Amino acid sequence: MEHLQFRRNRRLRNSNTLRSMVRETTLQKEDFIYPIFVVEGKNVKNEVTSMPGVFQFSLDRLESELEEVTSLGIPSVIFFGVPQQKDSVGSGAYDNHGIVQEAIRLTKKHFPQLVVIADTCLCEYTDHGHCGVVSGEKVLNDPSLDLLARTAVSQAQAGADIIAPSNMMDGFVIAIRHALDEAGFHDIPIMSYAVKYASAYYGPFRDAADSTPQFGDRKTYQMDPANRIEAMREAESDVLEGADFLIIKPALSYLDIIRDVKNSFPMPIVAYNVSGEYAMVKAASQNGWVDEKSVVLETLTSMKRAGADIIMTYHAKDAARWLEEK
């Protein structure tokens, strides 16, 4: 074998310390945003059936959850609201005393160090379950922008640090940026769901947020999973309109899109590790088919390697514990 010439790449894998020294991608708890579902009512802590370990919290039970999040060193949370009453225009979304607005106030009062992100959408608040104003069975773009802008301003007034619009209406970033600036919130950044696909991976979230459309689907405003170039158009539009962060959703089946967007736009990229991705790992681990810790950390690392700077994930608490152990 002496005459064979080949590289000995294994030399850099000889020990755990050496492997750590040459590791190219680092996952840390500071990368995480933890999603929380808040509901109206009292003494509510309901586990989401399709998302083991994820709960809906009423405000009086929220503080203990936030204590755990901060104790684990997770720097940020995003709130999704589940109101008791819904209507055709989602008025609960922009109610100054809506469930998300009150959750923001509670959090900033007791945990001012947490970066609080407000999901800015109408689907949880509309009786038809769509992300905008509806006429017949058509989702109207421009009338929806006015309501989204009102929602963003009310969330900023409540104390949100970041506004995260997730509706995928055309022009939603510039409409929200203009409204925030007009209201004096020039320094509140927008974390845009810039590239959001019409994905089958959202099913468990719709259970948690009670936001399943009552007719049709969301394919007229969310993106076709087959499209790649379209993602660049969507991201570019949001950048030009004033977005400060770009979210790609889902993450695991769209790692190529994360890399494309990261290579093209020099700004923070957020991967949303969505509910279906979470639920599949939980189900497989509960059946003993995979090692949950290893699979989760490998999956989250893949998102960082693809180009994500930040990861929005339901695994955040578990992952923070596992990283601390390491």
Short mmCIF file of C-alpha atoms in Angstrom, two decimals:
data_model
loop_
_atom_site.label_atom_id
_atom_site.label_comp_id
_atom_site.label_asym_id
_atom_site.label_seq_id
_atom_site.Cartn_x
_atom_site.Cartn_y
_atom_site.Cartn_z
CA MET A 1 0.00 0.00 0.00
CA GLU A 2 3.09 2.27 0.29
CA HIS A 3 2.76 3.48 -3.30
CA LEU A 4 -0.81 4.79 -2.87
CA GLN A 5 -1.23 8.53 -2.47
CA PHE A 6 -4.28 9.70 -0.58
CA ARG A 7 -5.28 12.29 2.02
CA ARG A 8 -5.61 11.24 5.64
CA ASN A 9 -8.65 13.30 6.59
CA ARG A 10 -9.22 11.16 9.69
CA ARG A 11 -6.23 12.81 11.39
CA LEU A 12 -8.49 15.65 12.49
CA ARG A 13 -11.02 13.26 14.07
CA ASN A 14 -8.73 11.44 16.48
CA SER A 15 -10.22 12.80 19.72
CA ASN A 16 -13.23 14.68 20.97
CA THR A 17 -11.07 17.70 21.80
CA LEU A 18 -9.54 17.74 18.33
CA ARG A 19 -12.95 17.39 16.71
CA SER A 20 -14.19 20.32 18.77
CA MET A 21 -11.22 22.44 17.72
CA VAL A 22 -11.99 22.06 14.02
CA ARG A 23 -15.79 22.15 14.28
CA GLU A 24 -17.12 24.54 11.66
CA THR A 25 -20.63 25.15 12.99
CA THR A 26 -21.52 25.95 16.59
CA LEU A 27 -24.98 25.61 18.09
CA GLN A 28 -25.67 27.57 21.26
CA LYS A 29 -28.70 28.38 23.36
CA GLU A 30 -28.37 32.06 22.46
CA ASP A 31 -29.45 31.05 18.94
CA PHE A 32 -32.97 30.10 20.06
CA ILE A 33 -36.37 31.73 19.99
CA TYR A 34 -38.98 29.77 21.96
CA PRO A 35 -42.61 29.89 20.71
CA ILE A 36 -45.34 30.14 23.35
CA PHE A 37 -49.11 29.83 22.90
CA VAL A 38 -51.14 32.11 25.17
CA VAL A 39 -54.87 31.68 25.73
CA GLU A 40 -57.60 33.58 27.49
CA GLY A 41 -59.03 32.22 30.72
CA LYS A 42 -57.59 31.27 34.10
CA ASN A 43 -55.46 28.40 35.36
CA VAL A 44 -55.02 26.99 31.85
CA LYS A 45 -52.09 24.78 30.97
CA ASN A 46 -53.24 22.53 28.17
CA GLU A 47 -50.79 20.21 26.46
CA VAL A 48 -51.13 20.26 22.68
CA THR A 49 -52.04 16.68 21.78
CA SER A 50 -49.99 16.61 18.59
CA MET A 51 -47.01 18.39 20.20
CA PRO A 52 -45.94 16.56 23.38
CA GLY A 53 -44.25 18.93 25.81
CA VAL A 54 -45.83 22.06 24.28
CA PHE A 55 -48.65 23.79 26.16
CA GLN A 56 -51.19 26.57 25.88
CA PHE A 57 -50.89 28.94 28.85
CA SER A 58 -53.30 31.41 30.36
CA LEU A 59 -51.65 34.58 31.64
CA ASP A 60 -51.74 33.46 35.27
CA ARG A 61 -49.74 30.34 34.35
CA LEU A 62 -47.38 32.10 31.96
CA GLU A 63 -44.97 33.51 34.52
CA SER A 64 -43.69 30.10 35.63
CA GLU A 65 -43.03 29.14 32.01
CA LEU A 66 -41.07 32.34 31.44
CA GLU A 67 -39.06 31.70 34.61
CA GLU A 68 -37.98 28.36 33.16
CA VAL A 69 -37.12 29.90 29.81
CA THR A 70 -34.92 32.59 31.37
CA SER A 71 -33.26 30.14 33.78
CA LEU A 72 -32.18 28.08 30.77
CA GLY A 73 -30.55 31.09 29.15
CA ILE A 74 -32.93 31.28 26.18
CA PRO A 75 -32.89 34.94 25.15
CA SER A 76 -36.17 35.33 23.27
CA VAL A 77 -39.78 34.19 23.02
CA ILE A 78 -42.47 34.67 20.39
CA PHE A 79 -46.14 34.77 21.36
CA PHE A 80 -49.03 33.25 19.43
CA GLY A 81 -52.48 34.17 20.72
CA VAL A 82 -55.55 31.96 21.02
CA PRO A 83 -58.57 34.20 21.75
CA GLN A 84 -61.97 33.11 23.04
CA GLN A 85 -63.86 35.22 20.51
CA LYS A 86 -63.26 35.45 16.76
CA ASP A 87 -64.82 37.51 14.00
CA SER A 88 -64.54 38.07 10.27
CA VAL A 89 -61.85 40.76 10.53
CA GLY A 90 -59.78 39.33 13.39
CA SER A 91 -60.35 42.30 15.66
CA GLY A 92 -58.78 40.48 18.60
CA ALA A 93 -55.42 40.74 16.87
CA TYR A 94 -55.32 44.53 17.16
CA ASP A 95 -57.27 44.88 20.42
CA ASN A 96 -55.04 46.87 22.79
CA HIS A 97 -56.01 44.41 25.52
CA GLY A 98 -55.83 41.32 23.34
CA ILE A 99 -54.23 38.14 24.63
CA VAL A 100 -50.85 38.70 22.93
CA GLN A 101 -50.72 42.35 24.00
CA GLU A 102 -51.35 41.36 27.62
CA ALA A 103 -48.78 38.58 27.44
CA ILE A 104 -46.24 41.10 26.17
CA ARG A 105 -46.97 43.50 29.03
CA LEU A 106 -46.67 40.74 31.63
CA THR A 107 -43.38 39.55 30.19
CA LYS A 108 -41.77 42.97 29.95
CA LYS A 109 -42.84 43.74 33.52
CA HIS A 110 -41.40 40.58 35.10
CA PHE A 111 -38.71 39.53 32.61
CA PRO A 112 -37.43 42.72 30.95
CA GLN A 113 -34.28 40.93 29.79
CA LEU A 114 -36.27 38.69 27.42
CA VAL A 115 -36.55 39.81 23.82
CA VAL A 116 -40.28 39.58 23.13
CA ILE A 117 -41.41 38.94 19.57
CA ALA A 118 -45.04 39.34 18.54
CA ASP A 119 -46.45 37.14 15.81
CA THR A 120 -48.41 39.56 13.65
CA CYS A 121 -51.17 37.76 11.79
CA LEU A 122 -54.95 37.50 11.73
CA CYS A 123 -55.58 33.77 11.23
CA GLU A 124 -55.87 32.90 14.95
CA TYR A 125 -58.43 35.69 15.35
CA THR A 126 -60.66 35.29 12.28
CA ASP A 127 -63.67 33.02 12.29
CA HIS A 128 -62.74 31.84 8.79
CA GLY A 129 -59.13 31.03 9.74
CA HIS A 130 -57.46 32.95 6.93
CA CYS A 131 -54.66 35.49 7.33
CA GLY A 132 -56.58 38.46 5.97
CA VAL A 133 -59.89 40.03 5.05
CA VAL A 134 -62.13 37.69 3.06
CA SER A 135 -64.74 38.43 0.38
CA GLY A 136 -66.62 35.30 -0.52
CA GLU A 137 -63.79 32.78 -0.67
CA LYS A 138 -61.12 35.23 -1.79
CA VAL A 139 -58.51 36.64 0.58
CA LEU A 140 -58.16 40.35 -0.16
CA ASN A 141 -54.64 41.68 -0.09
CA ASP A 142 -54.80 45.46 0.36
CA PRO A 143 -57.62 45.67 2.93
CA SER A 144 -55.70 43.11 4.99
CA LEU A 145 -52.66 45.39 5.14
CA ASP A 146 -54.53 48.02 7.14
CA LEU A 147 -55.48 45.49 9.83
CA LEU A 148 -51.98 44.02 9.97
CA ALA A 149 -50.53 47.50 10.42
CA ARG A 150 -52.98 48.19 13.27
CA THR A 151 -52.00 44.89 14.88
CA ALA A 152 -48.29 45.70 14.69
CA VAL A 153 -48.76 49.14 16.27
CA SER A 154 -50.86 47.74 19.12
CA GLN A 155 -48.20 45.10 19.80
CA ALA A 156 -45.45 47.72 19.81
CA GLN A 157 -47.48 49.87 22.18
CA ALA A 158 -47.76 46.87 24.51
CA GLY A 159 -43.97 46.63 24.61
CA ALA A 160 -42.98 44.13 21.91
CA ASP A 161 -39.30 44.32 21.03
CA ILE A 162 -39.76 42.84 17.54
CA ILE A 163 -42.74 42.61 15.19
CA ALA A 164 -42.93 39.34 13.21
CA PRO A 165 -45.59 39.49 10.47
CA SER A 166 -46.42 36.00 9.16
CA ASN A 167 -49.29 36.56 6.75
CA MET A 168 -47.55 36.64 3.33
CA MET A 169 -49.70 39.42 1.92
CA ASP A 170 -47.96 41.47 -0.77
CA GLY A 171 -46.63 44.72 0.70
CA PHE A 172 -47.08 43.69 4.33
CA VAL A 173 -43.59 44.76 5.40
CA ILE A 174 -43.77 48.29 4.00
CA ALA A 175 -47.30 48.77 5.35
CA ILE A 176 -46.19 47.74 8.83
CA ARG A 177 -42.95 49.74 8.66
CA HIS A 178 -44.87 52.87 7.67
CA ALA A 179 -47.42 52.38 10.46
CA LEU A 180 -44.75 51.78 13.09
CA ASP A 181 -42.82 54.86 12.00
CA GLU A 182 -45.97 57.00 11.96
CA ALA A 183 -46.67 55.86 15.54
CA GLY A 184 -43.15 56.76 16.63
CA PHE A 185 -41.74 53.22 16.76
CA HIS A 186 -38.80 53.88 14.44
CA ASP A 187 -36.52 51.58 16.43
CA ILE A 188 -38.78 48.49 16.49
CA PRO A 189 -37.39 45.96 13.98
CA ILE A 190 -39.46 43.75 11.69
CA MET A 191 -38.72 40.04 11.60
CA SER A 192 -40.49 39.17 8.39
CA TYR A 193 -41.78 35.72 7.50
CA ALA A 194 -40.24 36.49 4.14
CA VAL A 195 -40.26 32.97 2.69
CA LYS A 196 -43.20 30.98 3.99
CA TYR A 197 -44.29 27.90 2.11
CA ALA A 198 -47.78 26.37 1.94
CA SER A 199 -46.45 23.38 3.85
CA ALA A 200 -47.97 20.17 5.18
CA TYR A 201 -45.69 20.53 8.21
CA TYR A 202 -47.96 23.09 9.90
CA GLY A 203 -50.68 20.68 11.03
CA PRO A 204 -49.85 20.52 14.76
CA PHE A 205 -49.51 24.30 14.96
CA ARG A 206 -53.05 24.70 13.71
CA ASP A 207 -54.19 22.46 16.56
CA ALA A 208 -52.26 24.59 19.04
CA ALA A 209 -53.39 27.95 17.67
CA ASP A 210 -56.88 26.89 16.53
CA SER A 211 -56.20 28.46 13.15
CA THR A 212 -57.25 25.89 10.56
CA PRO A 213 -58.91 27.58 7.55
CA GLN A 214 -62.66 27.00 7.46
CA PHE A 215 -62.63 26.82 3.65
CA GLY A 216 -60.02 26.35 0.97
CA ASP A 217 -56.34 26.59 1.81
CA ARG A 218 -53.56 29.19 1.96
CA LYS A 219 -51.96 28.46 -1.38
CA THR A 220 -52.95 31.81 -2.88
CA TYR A 221 -50.66 33.62 -0.43
CA GLN A 222 -48.17 31.08 0.92
CA MET A 223 -45.55 29.74 -1.49
CA ASP A 224 -45.51 26.59 -3.61
CA PRO A 225 -43.03 24.11 -2.00
CA ALA A 226 -41.66 23.34 -5.48
CA ASN A 227 -40.37 26.89 -6.01
CA ARG A 228 -36.88 28.16 -5.31
CA ILE A 229 -36.40 31.30 -7.42
CA GLU A 230 -39.67 32.68 -6.09
CA ALA A 231 -38.17 32.59 -2.61
CA MET A 232 -35.52 35.04 -3.71
CA ARG A 233 -38.15 37.40 -5.12
CA GLU A 234 -40.11 37.28 -1.87
CA ALA A 235 -37.01 37.87 0.26
CA GLU A 236 -35.83 40.73 -1.92
CA SER A 237 -39.23 42.42 -1.73
CA ASP A 238 -39.16 42.35 2.06
CA VAL A 239 -35.58 43.64 2.22
CA LEU A 240 -36.47 46.57 -0.04
CA GLU A 241 -39.58 47.28 2.06
CA GLY A 242 -37.58 47.51 5.30
CA ALA A 243 -37.38 44.07 6.91
CA ASP A 244 -34.61 43.69 9.53
CA PHE A 245 -34.68 39.86 9.76
CA LEU A 246 -35.77 37.26 7.20
CA ILE A 247 -37.56 34.07 8.31
CA ILE A 248 -37.60 30.91 6.22
CA LYS A 249 -40.45 28.57 7.15
CA PRO A 250 -40.36 25.56 7.38
CA ALA A 251 -36.68 24.87 7.94
CA LEU A 252 -35.79 21.21 7.60
CA SER A 253 -37.12 20.60 4.09
CA TYR A 254 -35.90 24.03 2.94
CA LEU A 255 -32.24 24.09 3.99
CA ASP A 256 -31.31 24.91 0.40
CA ILE A 257 -33.52 28.00 0.57
CA ILE A 258 -31.90 29.09 3.84
CA ARG A 259 -28.49 28.90 2.16
CA ASP A 260 -29.70 30.75 -0.96
CA VAL A 261 -31.18 33.58 1.10
CA LYS A 262 -28.14 33.79 3.38
CA ASN A 263 -25.80 34.02 0.39
CA SER A 264 -27.84 36.81 -1.17
CA PHE A 265 -28.79 39.06 1.74
CA PRO A 266 -26.31 40.21 4.42
CA MET A 267 -28.77 40.29 7.28
CA PRO A 268 -29.93 37.98 10.11
CA ILE A 269 -31.62 34.83 8.81
CA VAL A 270 -34.13 32.97 10.99
CA ALA A 271 -35.01 29.30 10.47
CA TYR A 272 -38.44 28.31 11.81
CA ASN A 273 -38.24 24.68 12.94
CA VAL A 274 -42.00 24.16 12.67
CA SER A 275 -44.55 22.09 14.55
CA GLY A 276 -44.64 19.12 12.19
CA GLU A 277 -40.86 18.80 12.29
CA TYR A 278 -41.03 18.86 16.09
CA ALA A 279 -43.91 16.38 16.30
CA MET A 280 -42.22 13.81 14.05
CA VAL A 281 -39.12 13.71 16.23
CA LYS A 282 -41.22 13.48 19.40
CA ALA A 283 -43.31 10.62 18.02
CA ALA A 284 -40.28 8.69 16.80
CA SER A 285 -38.42 9.15 20.10
CA GLN A 286 -41.45 8.10 22.16
CA ASN A 287 -41.59 4.90 20.11
CA GLY A 288 -37.89 4.28 20.72
CA TRP A 289 -37.04 4.62 17.02
CA VAL A 290 -34.54 7.48 17.38
CA ASP A 291 -32.46 9.07 20.12
CA GLU A 292 -34.24 12.38 20.66
CA LYS A 293 -31.28 14.35 22.00
CA SER A 294 -28.95 13.32 19.18
CA VAL A 295 -31.53 13.87 16.43
CA VAL A 296 -32.63 17.28 17.72
CA LEU A 297 -29.11 18.64 18.13
CA GLU A 298 -28.10 17.30 14.72
CA THR A 299 -31.19 18.81 13.10
CA LEU A 300 -30.71 22.23 14.70
CA THR A 301 -27.03 22.21 13.79
CA SER A 302 -27.97 21.53 10.16
CA MET A 303 -30.03 24.72 10.17
CA LYS A 304 -27.10 26.73 11.47
CA ARG A 305 -24.80 25.08 8.91
CA ALA A 306 -27.24 25.99 6.14
CA GLY A 307 -26.92 29.65 7.09
CA ALA A 308 -29.44 30.39 9.83
CA ASP A 309 -28.27 32.87 12.46
CA ILE A 310 -31.29 32.26 14.69
CA ILE A 311 -33.59 29.24 15.12
CA MET A 312 -37.22 29.47 16.19
CA THR A 313 -37.91 26.05 17.69
CA TYR A 314 -40.20 24.18 20.08
CA HIS A 315 -37.14 22.12 21.04
CA ALA A 316 -35.48 25.21 22.56
CA LYS A 317 -35.83 24.28 26.23
CA ASP A 318 -34.66 20.70 25.78
CA ALA A 319 -31.85 21.75 23.46
CA ALA A 320 -30.66 24.41 25.92
CA ARG A 321 -30.42 21.74 28.64
CA TRP A 322 -28.55 19.33 26.39
CA LEU A 323 -26.10 21.99 25.29
CA GLU A 324 -25.45 22.90 28.93
CA GLU A 325 -24.67 19.23 29.64
CA LYS A 326 -22.17 19.18 26.80
#
